[in-house]
Structures are given as C-alpha cells and as structure tokens.
PDB file of C-alpha atoms in Angstrom:
ATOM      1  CA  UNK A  63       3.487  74.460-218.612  1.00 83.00           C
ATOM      2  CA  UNK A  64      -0.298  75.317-217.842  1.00 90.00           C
ATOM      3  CA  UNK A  65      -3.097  74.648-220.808  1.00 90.00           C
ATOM      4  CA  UNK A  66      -3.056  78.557-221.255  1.00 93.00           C
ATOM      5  CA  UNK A  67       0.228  78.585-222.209  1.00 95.00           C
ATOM      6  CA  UNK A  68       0.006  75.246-224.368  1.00 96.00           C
ATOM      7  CA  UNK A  69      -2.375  76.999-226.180  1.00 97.00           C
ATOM      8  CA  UNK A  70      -0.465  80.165-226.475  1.00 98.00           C
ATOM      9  CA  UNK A  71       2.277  78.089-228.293  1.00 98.00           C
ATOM     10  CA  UNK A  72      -0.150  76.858-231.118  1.00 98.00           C
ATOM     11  CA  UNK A  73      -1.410  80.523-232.232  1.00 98.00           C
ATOM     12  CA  UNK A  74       1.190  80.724-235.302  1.00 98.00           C
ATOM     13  CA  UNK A  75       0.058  77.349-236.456  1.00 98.00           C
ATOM     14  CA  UNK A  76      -3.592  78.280-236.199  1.00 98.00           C
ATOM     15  CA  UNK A  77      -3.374  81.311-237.891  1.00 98.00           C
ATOM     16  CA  UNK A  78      -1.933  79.418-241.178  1.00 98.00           C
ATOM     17  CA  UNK A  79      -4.639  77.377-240.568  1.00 98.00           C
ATOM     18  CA  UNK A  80      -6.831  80.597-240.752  1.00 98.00           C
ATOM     19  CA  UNK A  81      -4.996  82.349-243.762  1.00 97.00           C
ATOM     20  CA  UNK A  82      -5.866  78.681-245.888  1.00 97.00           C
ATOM     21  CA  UNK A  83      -9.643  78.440-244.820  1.00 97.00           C
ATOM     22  CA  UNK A  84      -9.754  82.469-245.960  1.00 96.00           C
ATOM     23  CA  UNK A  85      -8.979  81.293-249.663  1.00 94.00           C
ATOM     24  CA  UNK A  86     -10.894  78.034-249.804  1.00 95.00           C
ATOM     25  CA  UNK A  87     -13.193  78.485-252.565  1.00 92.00           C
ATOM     26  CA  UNK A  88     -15.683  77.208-250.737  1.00 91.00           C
ATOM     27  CA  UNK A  89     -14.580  78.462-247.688  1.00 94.00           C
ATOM     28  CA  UNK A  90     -15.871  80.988-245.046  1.00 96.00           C
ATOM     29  CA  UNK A  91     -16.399  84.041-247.598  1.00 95.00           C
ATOM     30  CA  UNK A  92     -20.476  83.420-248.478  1.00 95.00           C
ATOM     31  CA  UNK A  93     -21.180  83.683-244.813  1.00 97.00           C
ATOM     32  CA  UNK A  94     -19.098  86.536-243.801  1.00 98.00           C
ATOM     33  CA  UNK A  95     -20.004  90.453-245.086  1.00 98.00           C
ATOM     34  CA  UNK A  96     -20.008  91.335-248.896  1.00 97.00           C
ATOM     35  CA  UNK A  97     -18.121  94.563-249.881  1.00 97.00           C
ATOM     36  CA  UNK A  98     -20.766  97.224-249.501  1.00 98.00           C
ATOM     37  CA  UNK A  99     -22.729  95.983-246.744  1.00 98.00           C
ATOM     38  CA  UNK A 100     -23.754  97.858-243.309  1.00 98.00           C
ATOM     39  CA  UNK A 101     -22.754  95.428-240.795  1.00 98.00           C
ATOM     40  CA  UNK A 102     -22.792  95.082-237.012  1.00 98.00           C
ATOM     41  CA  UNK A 103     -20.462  92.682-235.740  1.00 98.00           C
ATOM     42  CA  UNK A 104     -21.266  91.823-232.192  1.00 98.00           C
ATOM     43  CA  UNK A 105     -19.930  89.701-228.599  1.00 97.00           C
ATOM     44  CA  UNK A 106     -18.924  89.475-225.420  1.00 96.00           C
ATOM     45  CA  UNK A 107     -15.424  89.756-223.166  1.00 95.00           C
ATOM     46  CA  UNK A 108     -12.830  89.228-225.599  1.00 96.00           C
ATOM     47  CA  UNK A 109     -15.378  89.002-228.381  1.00 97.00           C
ATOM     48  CA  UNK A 110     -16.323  91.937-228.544  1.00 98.00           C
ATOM     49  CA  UNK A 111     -12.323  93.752-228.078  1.00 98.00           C
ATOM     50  CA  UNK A 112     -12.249  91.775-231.291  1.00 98.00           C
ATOM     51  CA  UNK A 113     -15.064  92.717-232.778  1.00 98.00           C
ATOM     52  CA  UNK A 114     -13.847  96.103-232.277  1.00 98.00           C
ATOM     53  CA  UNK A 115     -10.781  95.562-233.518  1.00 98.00           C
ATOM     54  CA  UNK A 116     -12.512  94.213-237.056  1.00 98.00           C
ATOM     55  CA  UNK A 117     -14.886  96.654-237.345  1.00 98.00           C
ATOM     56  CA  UNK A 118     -12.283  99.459-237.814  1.00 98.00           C
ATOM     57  CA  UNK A 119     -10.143  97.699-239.959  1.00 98.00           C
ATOM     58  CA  UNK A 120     -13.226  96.969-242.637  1.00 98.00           C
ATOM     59  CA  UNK A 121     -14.908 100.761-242.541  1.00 98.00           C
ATOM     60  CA  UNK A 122     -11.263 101.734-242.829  1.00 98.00           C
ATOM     61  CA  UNK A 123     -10.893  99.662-245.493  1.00 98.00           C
ATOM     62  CA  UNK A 124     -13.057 100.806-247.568  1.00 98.00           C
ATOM     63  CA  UNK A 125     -15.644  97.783-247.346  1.00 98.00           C
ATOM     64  CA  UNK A 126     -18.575  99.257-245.888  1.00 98.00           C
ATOM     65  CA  UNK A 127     -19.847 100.662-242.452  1.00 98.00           C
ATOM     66  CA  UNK A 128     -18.939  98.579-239.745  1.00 98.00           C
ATOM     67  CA  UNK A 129     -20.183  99.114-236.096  1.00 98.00           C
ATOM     68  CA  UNK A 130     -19.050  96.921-232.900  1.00 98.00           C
ATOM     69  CA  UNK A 131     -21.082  96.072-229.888  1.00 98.00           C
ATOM     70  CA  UNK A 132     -21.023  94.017-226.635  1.00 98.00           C
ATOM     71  CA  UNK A 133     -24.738  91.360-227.518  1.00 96.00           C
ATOM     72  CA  UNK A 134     -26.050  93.116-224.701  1.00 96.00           C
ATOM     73  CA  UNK A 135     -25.768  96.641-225.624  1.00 96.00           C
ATOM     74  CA  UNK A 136     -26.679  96.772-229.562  1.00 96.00           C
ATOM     75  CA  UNK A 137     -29.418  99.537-230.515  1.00 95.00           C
ATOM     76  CA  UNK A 138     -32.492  98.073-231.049  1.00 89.00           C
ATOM     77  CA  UNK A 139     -33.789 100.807-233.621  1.00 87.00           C
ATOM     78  CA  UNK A 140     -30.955 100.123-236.215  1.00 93.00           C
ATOM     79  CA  UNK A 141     -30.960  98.797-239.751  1.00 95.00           C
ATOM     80  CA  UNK A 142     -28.041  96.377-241.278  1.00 98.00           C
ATOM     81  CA  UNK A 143     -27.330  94.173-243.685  1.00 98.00           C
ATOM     82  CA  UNK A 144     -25.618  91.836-240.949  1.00 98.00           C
ATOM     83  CA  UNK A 145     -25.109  91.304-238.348  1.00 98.00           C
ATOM     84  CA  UNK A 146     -21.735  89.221-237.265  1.00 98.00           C
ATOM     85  CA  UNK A 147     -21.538  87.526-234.111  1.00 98.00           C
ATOM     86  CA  UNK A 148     -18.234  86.262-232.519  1.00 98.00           C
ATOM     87  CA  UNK A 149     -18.869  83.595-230.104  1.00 97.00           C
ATOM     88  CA  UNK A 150     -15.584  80.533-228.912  1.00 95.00           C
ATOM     89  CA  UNK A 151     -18.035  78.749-227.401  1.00 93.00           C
ATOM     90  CA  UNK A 152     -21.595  79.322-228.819  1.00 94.00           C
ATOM     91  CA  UNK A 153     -23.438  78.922-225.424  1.00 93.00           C
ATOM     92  CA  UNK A 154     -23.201  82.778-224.505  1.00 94.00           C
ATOM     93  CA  UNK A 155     -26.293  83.918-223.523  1.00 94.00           C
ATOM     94  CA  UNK A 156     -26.482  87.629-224.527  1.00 96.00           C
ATOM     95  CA  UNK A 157     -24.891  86.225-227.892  1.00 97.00           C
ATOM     96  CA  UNK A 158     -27.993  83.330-228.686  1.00 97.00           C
ATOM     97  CA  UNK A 159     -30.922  86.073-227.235  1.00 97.00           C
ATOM     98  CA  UNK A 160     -29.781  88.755-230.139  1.00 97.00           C
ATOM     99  CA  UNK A 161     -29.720  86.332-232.719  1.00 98.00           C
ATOM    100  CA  UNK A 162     -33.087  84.918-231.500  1.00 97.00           C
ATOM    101  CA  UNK A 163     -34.333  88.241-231.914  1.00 96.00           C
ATOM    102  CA  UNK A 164     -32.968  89.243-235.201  1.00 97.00           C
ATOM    103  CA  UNK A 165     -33.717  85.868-237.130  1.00 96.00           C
ATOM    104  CA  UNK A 166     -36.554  86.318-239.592  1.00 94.00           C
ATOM    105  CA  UNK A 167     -35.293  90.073-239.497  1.00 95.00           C
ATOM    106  CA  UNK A 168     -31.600  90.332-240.537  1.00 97.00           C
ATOM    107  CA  UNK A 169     -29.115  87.949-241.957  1.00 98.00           C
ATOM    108  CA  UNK A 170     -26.880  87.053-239.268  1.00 98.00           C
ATOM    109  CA  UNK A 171     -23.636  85.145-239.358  1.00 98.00           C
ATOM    110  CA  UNK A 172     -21.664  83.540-236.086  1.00 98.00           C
ATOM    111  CA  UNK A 173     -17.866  82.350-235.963  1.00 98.00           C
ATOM    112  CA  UNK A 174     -17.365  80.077-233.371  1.00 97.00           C
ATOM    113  CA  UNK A 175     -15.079  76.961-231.998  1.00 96.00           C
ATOM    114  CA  UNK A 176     -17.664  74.773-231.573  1.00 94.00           C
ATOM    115  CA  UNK A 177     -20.237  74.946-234.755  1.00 91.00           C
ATOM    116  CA  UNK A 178     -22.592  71.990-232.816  1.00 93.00           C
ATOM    117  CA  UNK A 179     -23.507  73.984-230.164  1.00 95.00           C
ATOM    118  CA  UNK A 180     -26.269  76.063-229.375  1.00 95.00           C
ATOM    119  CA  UNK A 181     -25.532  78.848-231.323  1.00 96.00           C
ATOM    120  CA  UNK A 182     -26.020  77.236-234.756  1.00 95.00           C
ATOM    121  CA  UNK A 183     -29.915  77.515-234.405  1.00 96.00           C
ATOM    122  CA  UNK A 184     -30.729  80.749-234.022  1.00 97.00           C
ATOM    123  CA  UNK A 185     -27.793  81.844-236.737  1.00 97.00           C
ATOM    124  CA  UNK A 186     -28.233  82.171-239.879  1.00 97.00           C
ATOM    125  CA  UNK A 187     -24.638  80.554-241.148  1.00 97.00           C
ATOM    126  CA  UNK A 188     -21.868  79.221-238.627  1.00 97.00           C
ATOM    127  CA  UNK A 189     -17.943  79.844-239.757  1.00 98.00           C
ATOM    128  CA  UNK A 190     -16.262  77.075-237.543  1.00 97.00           C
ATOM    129  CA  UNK A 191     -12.651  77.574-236.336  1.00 98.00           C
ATOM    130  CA  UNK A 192     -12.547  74.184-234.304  1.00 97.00           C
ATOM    131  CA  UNK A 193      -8.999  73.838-235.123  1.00 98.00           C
ATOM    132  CA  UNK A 194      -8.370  76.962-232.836  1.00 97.00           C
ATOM    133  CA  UNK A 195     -10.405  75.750-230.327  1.00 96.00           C
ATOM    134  CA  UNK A 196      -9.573  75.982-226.016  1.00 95.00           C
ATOM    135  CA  UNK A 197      -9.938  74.047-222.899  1.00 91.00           C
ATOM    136  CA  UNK A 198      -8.735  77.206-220.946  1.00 91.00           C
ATOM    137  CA  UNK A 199     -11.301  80.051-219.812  1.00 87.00           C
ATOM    138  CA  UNK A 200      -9.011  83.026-220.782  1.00 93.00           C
ATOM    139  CA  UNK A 201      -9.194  83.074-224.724  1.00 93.00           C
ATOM    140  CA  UNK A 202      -5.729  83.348-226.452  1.00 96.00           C
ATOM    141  CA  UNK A 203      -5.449  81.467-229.630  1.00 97.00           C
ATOM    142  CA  UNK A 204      -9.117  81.428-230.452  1.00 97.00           C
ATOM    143  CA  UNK A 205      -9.771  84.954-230.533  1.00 98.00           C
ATOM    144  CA  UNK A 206      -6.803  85.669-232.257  1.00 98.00           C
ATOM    145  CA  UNK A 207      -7.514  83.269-234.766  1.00 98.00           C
ATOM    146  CA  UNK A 208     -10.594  84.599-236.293  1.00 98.00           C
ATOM    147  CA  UNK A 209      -9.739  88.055-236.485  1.00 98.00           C
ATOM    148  CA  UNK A 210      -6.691  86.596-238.597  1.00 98.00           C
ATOM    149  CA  UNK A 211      -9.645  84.900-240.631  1.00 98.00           C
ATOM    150  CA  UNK A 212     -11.705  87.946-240.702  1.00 98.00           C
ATOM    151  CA  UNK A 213      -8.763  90.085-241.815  1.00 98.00           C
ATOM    152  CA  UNK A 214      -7.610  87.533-244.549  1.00 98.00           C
ATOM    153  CA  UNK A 215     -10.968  87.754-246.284  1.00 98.00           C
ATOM    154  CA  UNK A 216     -10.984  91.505-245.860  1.00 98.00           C
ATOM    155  CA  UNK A 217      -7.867  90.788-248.445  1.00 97.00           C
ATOM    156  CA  UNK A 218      -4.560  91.673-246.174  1.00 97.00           C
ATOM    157  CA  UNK A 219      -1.530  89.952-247.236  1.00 97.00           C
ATOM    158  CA  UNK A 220      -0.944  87.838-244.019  1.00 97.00           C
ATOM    159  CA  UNK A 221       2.208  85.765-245.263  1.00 93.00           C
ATOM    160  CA  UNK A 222       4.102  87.469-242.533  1.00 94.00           C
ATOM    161  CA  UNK A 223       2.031  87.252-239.654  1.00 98.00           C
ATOM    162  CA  UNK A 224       2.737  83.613-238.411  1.00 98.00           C
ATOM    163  CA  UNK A 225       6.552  84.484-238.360  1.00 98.00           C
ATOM    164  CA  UNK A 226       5.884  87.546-236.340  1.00 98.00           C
ATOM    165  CA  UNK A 227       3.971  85.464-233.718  1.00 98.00           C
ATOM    166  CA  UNK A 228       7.169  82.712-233.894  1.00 98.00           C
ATOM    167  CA  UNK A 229       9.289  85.486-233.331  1.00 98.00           C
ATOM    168  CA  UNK A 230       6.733  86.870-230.363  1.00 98.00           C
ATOM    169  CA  UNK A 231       6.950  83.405-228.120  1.00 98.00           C
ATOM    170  CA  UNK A 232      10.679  82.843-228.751  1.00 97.00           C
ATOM    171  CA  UNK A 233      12.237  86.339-227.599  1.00 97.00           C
ATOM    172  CA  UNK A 234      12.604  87.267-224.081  1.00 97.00           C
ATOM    173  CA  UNK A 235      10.218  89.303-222.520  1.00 98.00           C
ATOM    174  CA  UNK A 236      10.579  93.367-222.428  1.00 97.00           C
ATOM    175  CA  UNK A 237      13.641  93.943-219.303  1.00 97.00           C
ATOM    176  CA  UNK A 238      11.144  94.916-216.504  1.00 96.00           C
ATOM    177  CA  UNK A 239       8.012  94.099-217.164  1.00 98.00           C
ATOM    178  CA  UNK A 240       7.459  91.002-214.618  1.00 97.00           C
ATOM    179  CA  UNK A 241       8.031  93.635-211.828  1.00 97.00           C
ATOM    180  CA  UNK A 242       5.911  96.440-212.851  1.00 98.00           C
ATOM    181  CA  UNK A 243       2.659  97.083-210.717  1.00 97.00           C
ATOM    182  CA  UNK A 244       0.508  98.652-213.249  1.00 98.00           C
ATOM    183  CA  UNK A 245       0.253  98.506-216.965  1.00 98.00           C
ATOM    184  CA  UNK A 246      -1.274 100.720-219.396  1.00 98.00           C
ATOM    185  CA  UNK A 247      -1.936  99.553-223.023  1.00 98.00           C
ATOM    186  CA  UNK A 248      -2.134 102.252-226.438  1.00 98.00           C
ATOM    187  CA  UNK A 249      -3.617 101.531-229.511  1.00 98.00           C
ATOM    188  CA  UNK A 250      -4.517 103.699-232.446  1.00 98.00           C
ATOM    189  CA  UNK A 251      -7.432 102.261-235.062  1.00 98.00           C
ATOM    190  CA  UNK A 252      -7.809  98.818-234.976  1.00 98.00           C
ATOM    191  CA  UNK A 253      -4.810  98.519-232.849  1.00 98.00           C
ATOM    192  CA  UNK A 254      -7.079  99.972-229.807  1.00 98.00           C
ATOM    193  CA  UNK A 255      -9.321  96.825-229.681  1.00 98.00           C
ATOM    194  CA  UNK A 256      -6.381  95.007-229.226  1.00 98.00           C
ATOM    195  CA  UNK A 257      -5.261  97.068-226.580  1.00 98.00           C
ATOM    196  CA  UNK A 258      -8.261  96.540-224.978  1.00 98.00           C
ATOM    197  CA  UNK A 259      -7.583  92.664-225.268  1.00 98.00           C
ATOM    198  CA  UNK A 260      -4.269  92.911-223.863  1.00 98.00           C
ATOM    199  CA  UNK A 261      -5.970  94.647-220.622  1.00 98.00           C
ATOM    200  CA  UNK A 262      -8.250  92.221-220.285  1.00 97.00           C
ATOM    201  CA  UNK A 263      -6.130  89.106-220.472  1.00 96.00           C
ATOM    202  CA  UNK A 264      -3.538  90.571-217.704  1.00 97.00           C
ATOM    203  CA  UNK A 265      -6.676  91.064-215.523  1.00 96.00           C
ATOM    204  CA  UNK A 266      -7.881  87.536-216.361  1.00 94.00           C
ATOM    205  CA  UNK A 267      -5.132  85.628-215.533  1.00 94.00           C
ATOM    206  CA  UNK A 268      -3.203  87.473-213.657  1.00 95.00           C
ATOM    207  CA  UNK A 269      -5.346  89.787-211.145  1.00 94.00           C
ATOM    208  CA  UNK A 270      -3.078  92.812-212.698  1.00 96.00           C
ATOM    209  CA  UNK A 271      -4.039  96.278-212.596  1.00 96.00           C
ATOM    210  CA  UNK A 272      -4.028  97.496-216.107  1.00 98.00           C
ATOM    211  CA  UNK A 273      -6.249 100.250-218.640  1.00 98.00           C
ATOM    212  CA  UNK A 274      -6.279 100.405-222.119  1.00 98.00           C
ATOM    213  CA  UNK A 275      -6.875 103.753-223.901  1.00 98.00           C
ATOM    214  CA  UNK A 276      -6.907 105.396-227.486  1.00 98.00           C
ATOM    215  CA  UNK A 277      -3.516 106.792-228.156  1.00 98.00           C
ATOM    216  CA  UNK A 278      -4.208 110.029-228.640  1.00 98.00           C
ATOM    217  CA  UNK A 279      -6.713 110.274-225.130  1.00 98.00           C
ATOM    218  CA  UNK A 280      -3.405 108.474-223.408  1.00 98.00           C
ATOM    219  CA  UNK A 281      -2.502 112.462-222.075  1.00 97.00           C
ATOM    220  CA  UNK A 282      -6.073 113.747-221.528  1.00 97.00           C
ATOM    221  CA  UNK A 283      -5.938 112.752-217.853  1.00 97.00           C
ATOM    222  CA  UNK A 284      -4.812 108.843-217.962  1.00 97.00           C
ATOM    223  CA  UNK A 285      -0.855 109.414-218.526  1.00 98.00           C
ATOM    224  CA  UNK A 286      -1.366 110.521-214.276  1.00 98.00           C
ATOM    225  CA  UNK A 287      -1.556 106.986-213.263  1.00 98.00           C
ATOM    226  CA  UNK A 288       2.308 106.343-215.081  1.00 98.00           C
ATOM    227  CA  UNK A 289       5.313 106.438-212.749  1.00 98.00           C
ATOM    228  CA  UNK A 290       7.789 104.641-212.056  1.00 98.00           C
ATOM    229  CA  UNK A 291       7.201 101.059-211.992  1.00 98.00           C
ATOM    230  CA  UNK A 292       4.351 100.636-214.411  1.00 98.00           C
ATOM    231  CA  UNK A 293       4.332 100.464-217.990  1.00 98.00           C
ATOM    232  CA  UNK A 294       2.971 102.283-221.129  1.00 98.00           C
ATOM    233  CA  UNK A 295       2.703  99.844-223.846  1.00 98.00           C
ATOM    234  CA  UNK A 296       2.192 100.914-227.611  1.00 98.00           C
ATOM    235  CA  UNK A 297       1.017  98.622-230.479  1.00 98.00           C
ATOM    236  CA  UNK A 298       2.362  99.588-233.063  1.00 95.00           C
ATOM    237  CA  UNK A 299       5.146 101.101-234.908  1.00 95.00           C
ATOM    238  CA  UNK A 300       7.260 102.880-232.642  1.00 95.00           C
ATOM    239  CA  UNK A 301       8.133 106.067-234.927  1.00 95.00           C
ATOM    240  CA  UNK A 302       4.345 105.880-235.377  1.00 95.00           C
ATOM    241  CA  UNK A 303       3.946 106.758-231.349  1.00 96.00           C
ATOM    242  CA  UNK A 304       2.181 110.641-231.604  1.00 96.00           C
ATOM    243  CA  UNK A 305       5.065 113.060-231.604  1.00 96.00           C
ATOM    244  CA  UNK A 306       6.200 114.211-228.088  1.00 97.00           C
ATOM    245  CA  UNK A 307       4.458 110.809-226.300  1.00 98.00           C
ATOM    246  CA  UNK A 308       7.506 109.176-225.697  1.00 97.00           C
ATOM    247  CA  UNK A 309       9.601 112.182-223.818  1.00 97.00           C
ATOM    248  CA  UNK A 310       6.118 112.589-222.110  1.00 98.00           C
ATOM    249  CA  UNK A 311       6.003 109.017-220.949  1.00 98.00           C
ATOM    250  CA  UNK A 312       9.946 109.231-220.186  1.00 98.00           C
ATOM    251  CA  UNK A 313       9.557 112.533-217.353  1.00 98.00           C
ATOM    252  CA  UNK A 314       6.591 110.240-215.638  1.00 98.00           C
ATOM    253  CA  UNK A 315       9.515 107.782-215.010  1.00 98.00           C
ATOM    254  CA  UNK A 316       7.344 105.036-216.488  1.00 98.00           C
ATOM    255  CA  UNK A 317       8.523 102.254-218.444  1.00 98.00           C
ATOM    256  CA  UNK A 318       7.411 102.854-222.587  1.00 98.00           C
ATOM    257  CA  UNK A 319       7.027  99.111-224.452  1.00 98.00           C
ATOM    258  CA  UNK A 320       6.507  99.621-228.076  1.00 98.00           C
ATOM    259  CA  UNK A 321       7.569  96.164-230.161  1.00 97.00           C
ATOM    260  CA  UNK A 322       6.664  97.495-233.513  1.00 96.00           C
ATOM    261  CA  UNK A 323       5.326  94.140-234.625  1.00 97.00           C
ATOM    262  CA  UNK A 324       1.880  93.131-236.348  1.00 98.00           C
ATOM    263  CA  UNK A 325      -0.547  94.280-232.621  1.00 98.00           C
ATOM    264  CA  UNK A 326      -1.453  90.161-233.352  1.00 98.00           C
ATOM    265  CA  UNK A 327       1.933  89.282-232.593  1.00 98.00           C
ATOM    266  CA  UNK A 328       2.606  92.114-230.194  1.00 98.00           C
ATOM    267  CA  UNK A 329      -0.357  90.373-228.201  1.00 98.00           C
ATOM    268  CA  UNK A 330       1.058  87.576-227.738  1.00 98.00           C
ATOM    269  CA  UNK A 331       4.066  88.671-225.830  1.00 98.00           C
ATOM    270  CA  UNK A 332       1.284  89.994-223.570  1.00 98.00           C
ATOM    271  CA  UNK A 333      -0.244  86.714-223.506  1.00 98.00           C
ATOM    272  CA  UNK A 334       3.290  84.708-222.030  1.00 98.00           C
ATOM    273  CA  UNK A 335       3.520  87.806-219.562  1.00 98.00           C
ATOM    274  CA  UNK A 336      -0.080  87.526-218.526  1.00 97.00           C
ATOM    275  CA  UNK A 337       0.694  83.705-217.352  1.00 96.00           C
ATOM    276  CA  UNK A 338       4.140  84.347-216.251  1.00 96.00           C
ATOM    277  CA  UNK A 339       2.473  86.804-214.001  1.00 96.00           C
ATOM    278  CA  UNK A 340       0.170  84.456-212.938  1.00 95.00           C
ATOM    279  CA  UNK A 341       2.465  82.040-211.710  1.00 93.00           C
ATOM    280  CA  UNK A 342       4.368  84.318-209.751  1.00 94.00           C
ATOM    281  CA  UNK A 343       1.527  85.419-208.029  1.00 94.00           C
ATOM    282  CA  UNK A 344       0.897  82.126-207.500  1.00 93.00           C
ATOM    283  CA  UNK A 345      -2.453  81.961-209.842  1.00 91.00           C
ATOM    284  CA  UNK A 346      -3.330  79.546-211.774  1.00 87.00           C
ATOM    285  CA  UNK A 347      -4.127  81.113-215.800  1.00 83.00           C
ATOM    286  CA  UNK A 348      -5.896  78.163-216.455  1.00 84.00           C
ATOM    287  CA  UNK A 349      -8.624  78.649-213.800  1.00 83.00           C
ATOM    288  CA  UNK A 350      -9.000  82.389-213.232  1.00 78.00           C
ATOM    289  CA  UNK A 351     -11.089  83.930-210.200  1.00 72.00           C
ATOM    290  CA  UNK A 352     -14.755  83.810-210.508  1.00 70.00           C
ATOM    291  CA  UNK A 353     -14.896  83.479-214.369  1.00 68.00           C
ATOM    292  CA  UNK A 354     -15.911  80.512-216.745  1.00 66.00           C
ATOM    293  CA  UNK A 355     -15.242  79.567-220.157  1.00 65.00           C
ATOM    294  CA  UNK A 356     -18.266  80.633-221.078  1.00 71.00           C
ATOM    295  CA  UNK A 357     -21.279  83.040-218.859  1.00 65.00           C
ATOM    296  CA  UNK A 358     -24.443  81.246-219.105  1.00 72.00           C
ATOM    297  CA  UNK A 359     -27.660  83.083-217.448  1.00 71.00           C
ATOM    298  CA  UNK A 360     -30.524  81.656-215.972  1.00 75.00           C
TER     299      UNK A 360
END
C-alpha cells in the first residue's frame, strides 16, 4: 500500500477528530469568521477547490458573503472583514505574500497542518489540524479534513459523515471505472468545488484526463467529450441529477456515476481510484510528475 493510500484510510478518523475540535470551547471558533462577516477565504491547488467549496456553503447558509480565490488572483481593491487562508503546509508562497500584504490591514486567519511553519507570522491566528497532517504531495485527508472543520463550525450536523467515508473505502469501486479513458466530474453548489477536487487528484496521481464542470453548464458544449468509455460522475443525490441529464448522458454511451453519498465521502472513492489508477499505469501516487508537496518561489 503506497503513503497516499495509507493516508486515504485515516480520513474517517480525522474527520471525528475535526467534528470534536469544532465544539471545543476553546477551540478553533474565535479565529475562524463570525456570523455576519464579509469574508474571503483564499489558496492554492487543492486549497483553493476547497475554499470554493466553503465559501458556497457559508453565503448559502445564511452566514455572510463569502468569496473564494486562488492567493494569487484576489482583487486588490476589495474590502472584508477576513480574510481565510487554507494552507497544509504553510510554506506556499502566493499564500505567505497575501497575508504579508494584508497584515496591519485586515484580520486574517490560516488553517494549516503544520502551525510552526512559516505561515504563522504573517497570520493573524493559525487553526492547526496536525492530526490530519501528510507525507504525500497529493492532498487527501488534509484537505478534506478542514472543510469537515469549517463546515462543523458553520453548525452542520456531521454525526454521519465518518460512516459515509467507512462505507466509501470498504465498497468496491463503480463496475468500469478502472478502464475508462476520460472522466468528467458534476457538482452543483458546494458540491462543484469538490468536483473540481476530484479532477485534480485523478490528474495528480494518476496522469488521467479528466474536467470538472457546474451541473447545469455539463450540456452547454462539455457533454461532447462523453462517449463510450469515459465517465460522467455526479456528487450528489442521484434523483437530484437536473431532469433529462441522465437519458442525455445514457445516448452519449458514456458511463453516469452518481453515489448519492455526502460529495466528502463520494471523494473518497475518487481518491482509491485515483491511486488504483496510478498503479496500473505504473505511477507512483506518492511521488507525482513534476509536483511537490508544497510550490515554493524564488
């Protein structure tokens, strides 16, 4: 078994770990965002799929405007109340230049594995998940670890969620999928961001060719690339799917995935495909091409 998938195995654990720290009364709540507040929550890679993936479910929520950007990309011009940066290994550079800029400006908050490194000085408070910490470069466990965090202090019963993952690494995986050629990965809300994830960690570790769109843009043009052989995967409920989508997927002769699980859990199932994958292509997960754990400039 490769360090990837070691680490794939602990997710459930980590996110009860994640659920307890979220009621600690003197926990992770003063440094994350108050009810009410504008916030930008901001990172890199997977980081910022998550951040994306936050961000809609706390405006949804009801909590307060919520905006998500890659470090590199957020709009200099704009006011918040703060700004939330989502970091596994606190060395990032476009991650520790954006809170440079901002401190003395805006309150800024960073969630990390690794609260000793650089990115505690520029931040304004640190919410350590070392427990969820990695030794592989593709992030499994520790991004989906502090969105659990970040969605247990946005209130959401979680109680379930750890089941759902056990449930996720001990079932086979979907008839089919380990010969596809191309996948294509559907989200809807919050569920998009992790669509996005999925996409990313099949092209991480395993060189695949995949896209991840919004639902409903899935038929403005992208639904071309299904056929026979590749994959349309839905997170999310499958009589949720948009009416029609399914018979549309069906006369491409493409595969249609749709779990119906928590997308957390769903995700992981991608996770054991994207190394399974990998090893048949003879990859290794744990040491993808021409990426590091973390990207350091000069």
């Amino acid at each position: 078994m490769s360090q990837t998938e070691t680490e794939i195995a602990t997710q459930p654990d980590c996110w009860r770990q994640a659920v307890a720290l979220a009621r600690q009364p003197d926990g992770p709540a003063a440094a994350l965002p108050r009810p009410g507040e504008r916030v930008a929550v901001v990172g890199c890679g997977t980081s910022w799929f998550i951040a994306q993936a936050y961000a809609a479910l706390r405006e949804s929520g009801g909590h307060g405007e919520t905006d998500a950007f890659p470090a590199s990309e957020m709009p200099a011009g704009r006011t918040y109340d703060r700004v939330v940066a989502l970091t596994r290994s606190g060395t990032t550079t476009e991650v520790l230049e954006l809170l440079r800029r901002l401190r003395g400006r805006t309150p800024t908050t960073a969630v990390t594995a690794v609260p000793e490194s650089p990115v505690s000085g520029p931040a304004g408070a640190v919410v350590a998940l070392g427990f969820a910490d990695e030794t592989s470069v593709v992030q499994t466990r520790f991004a989906s670890t502090e969105l659990v965090l970040l969605r247990a202090h946005l209130g959401e019963d979680l109680g379930h969620l750890p089941q759902q993952g056990h449930s996720a690494l001990d079932e086979p995986l979907p008839a089919g999928v380990l010969e596809a050629e191309q996948f294509t990965f559907l989200g809807q809300g919050w569920a998009y961001g992790i669509a996005q994830e999925a996409a990313l960690k099949m092209r991480e570790a395993a060189s695949a060719w995949t896209e991840a769109y919004p639902v409903m843009e899935y038929r403005h043009g992208p639904i071309s690339v299904t056929a026979p052989g590749r994959v349309a995967w839905w997170f999310g409920d499958p009589a949720a799917l948009p009416s029609g989508l399914a018979d549309d997927i069906a006369r491409t002769g493409g595969q249609l995935v749709a779990l119906g699980r928590d997308p957390l859990a769903d995700l992981v199932v991608v996770h054991r495909l994207a190394a399974a994958l990998a090893s048949a292509r003879g990859l290794d997960p744990d040491n993808p091409r021409h990426l590091s754990r973390s990207v350091i400039l000069a």
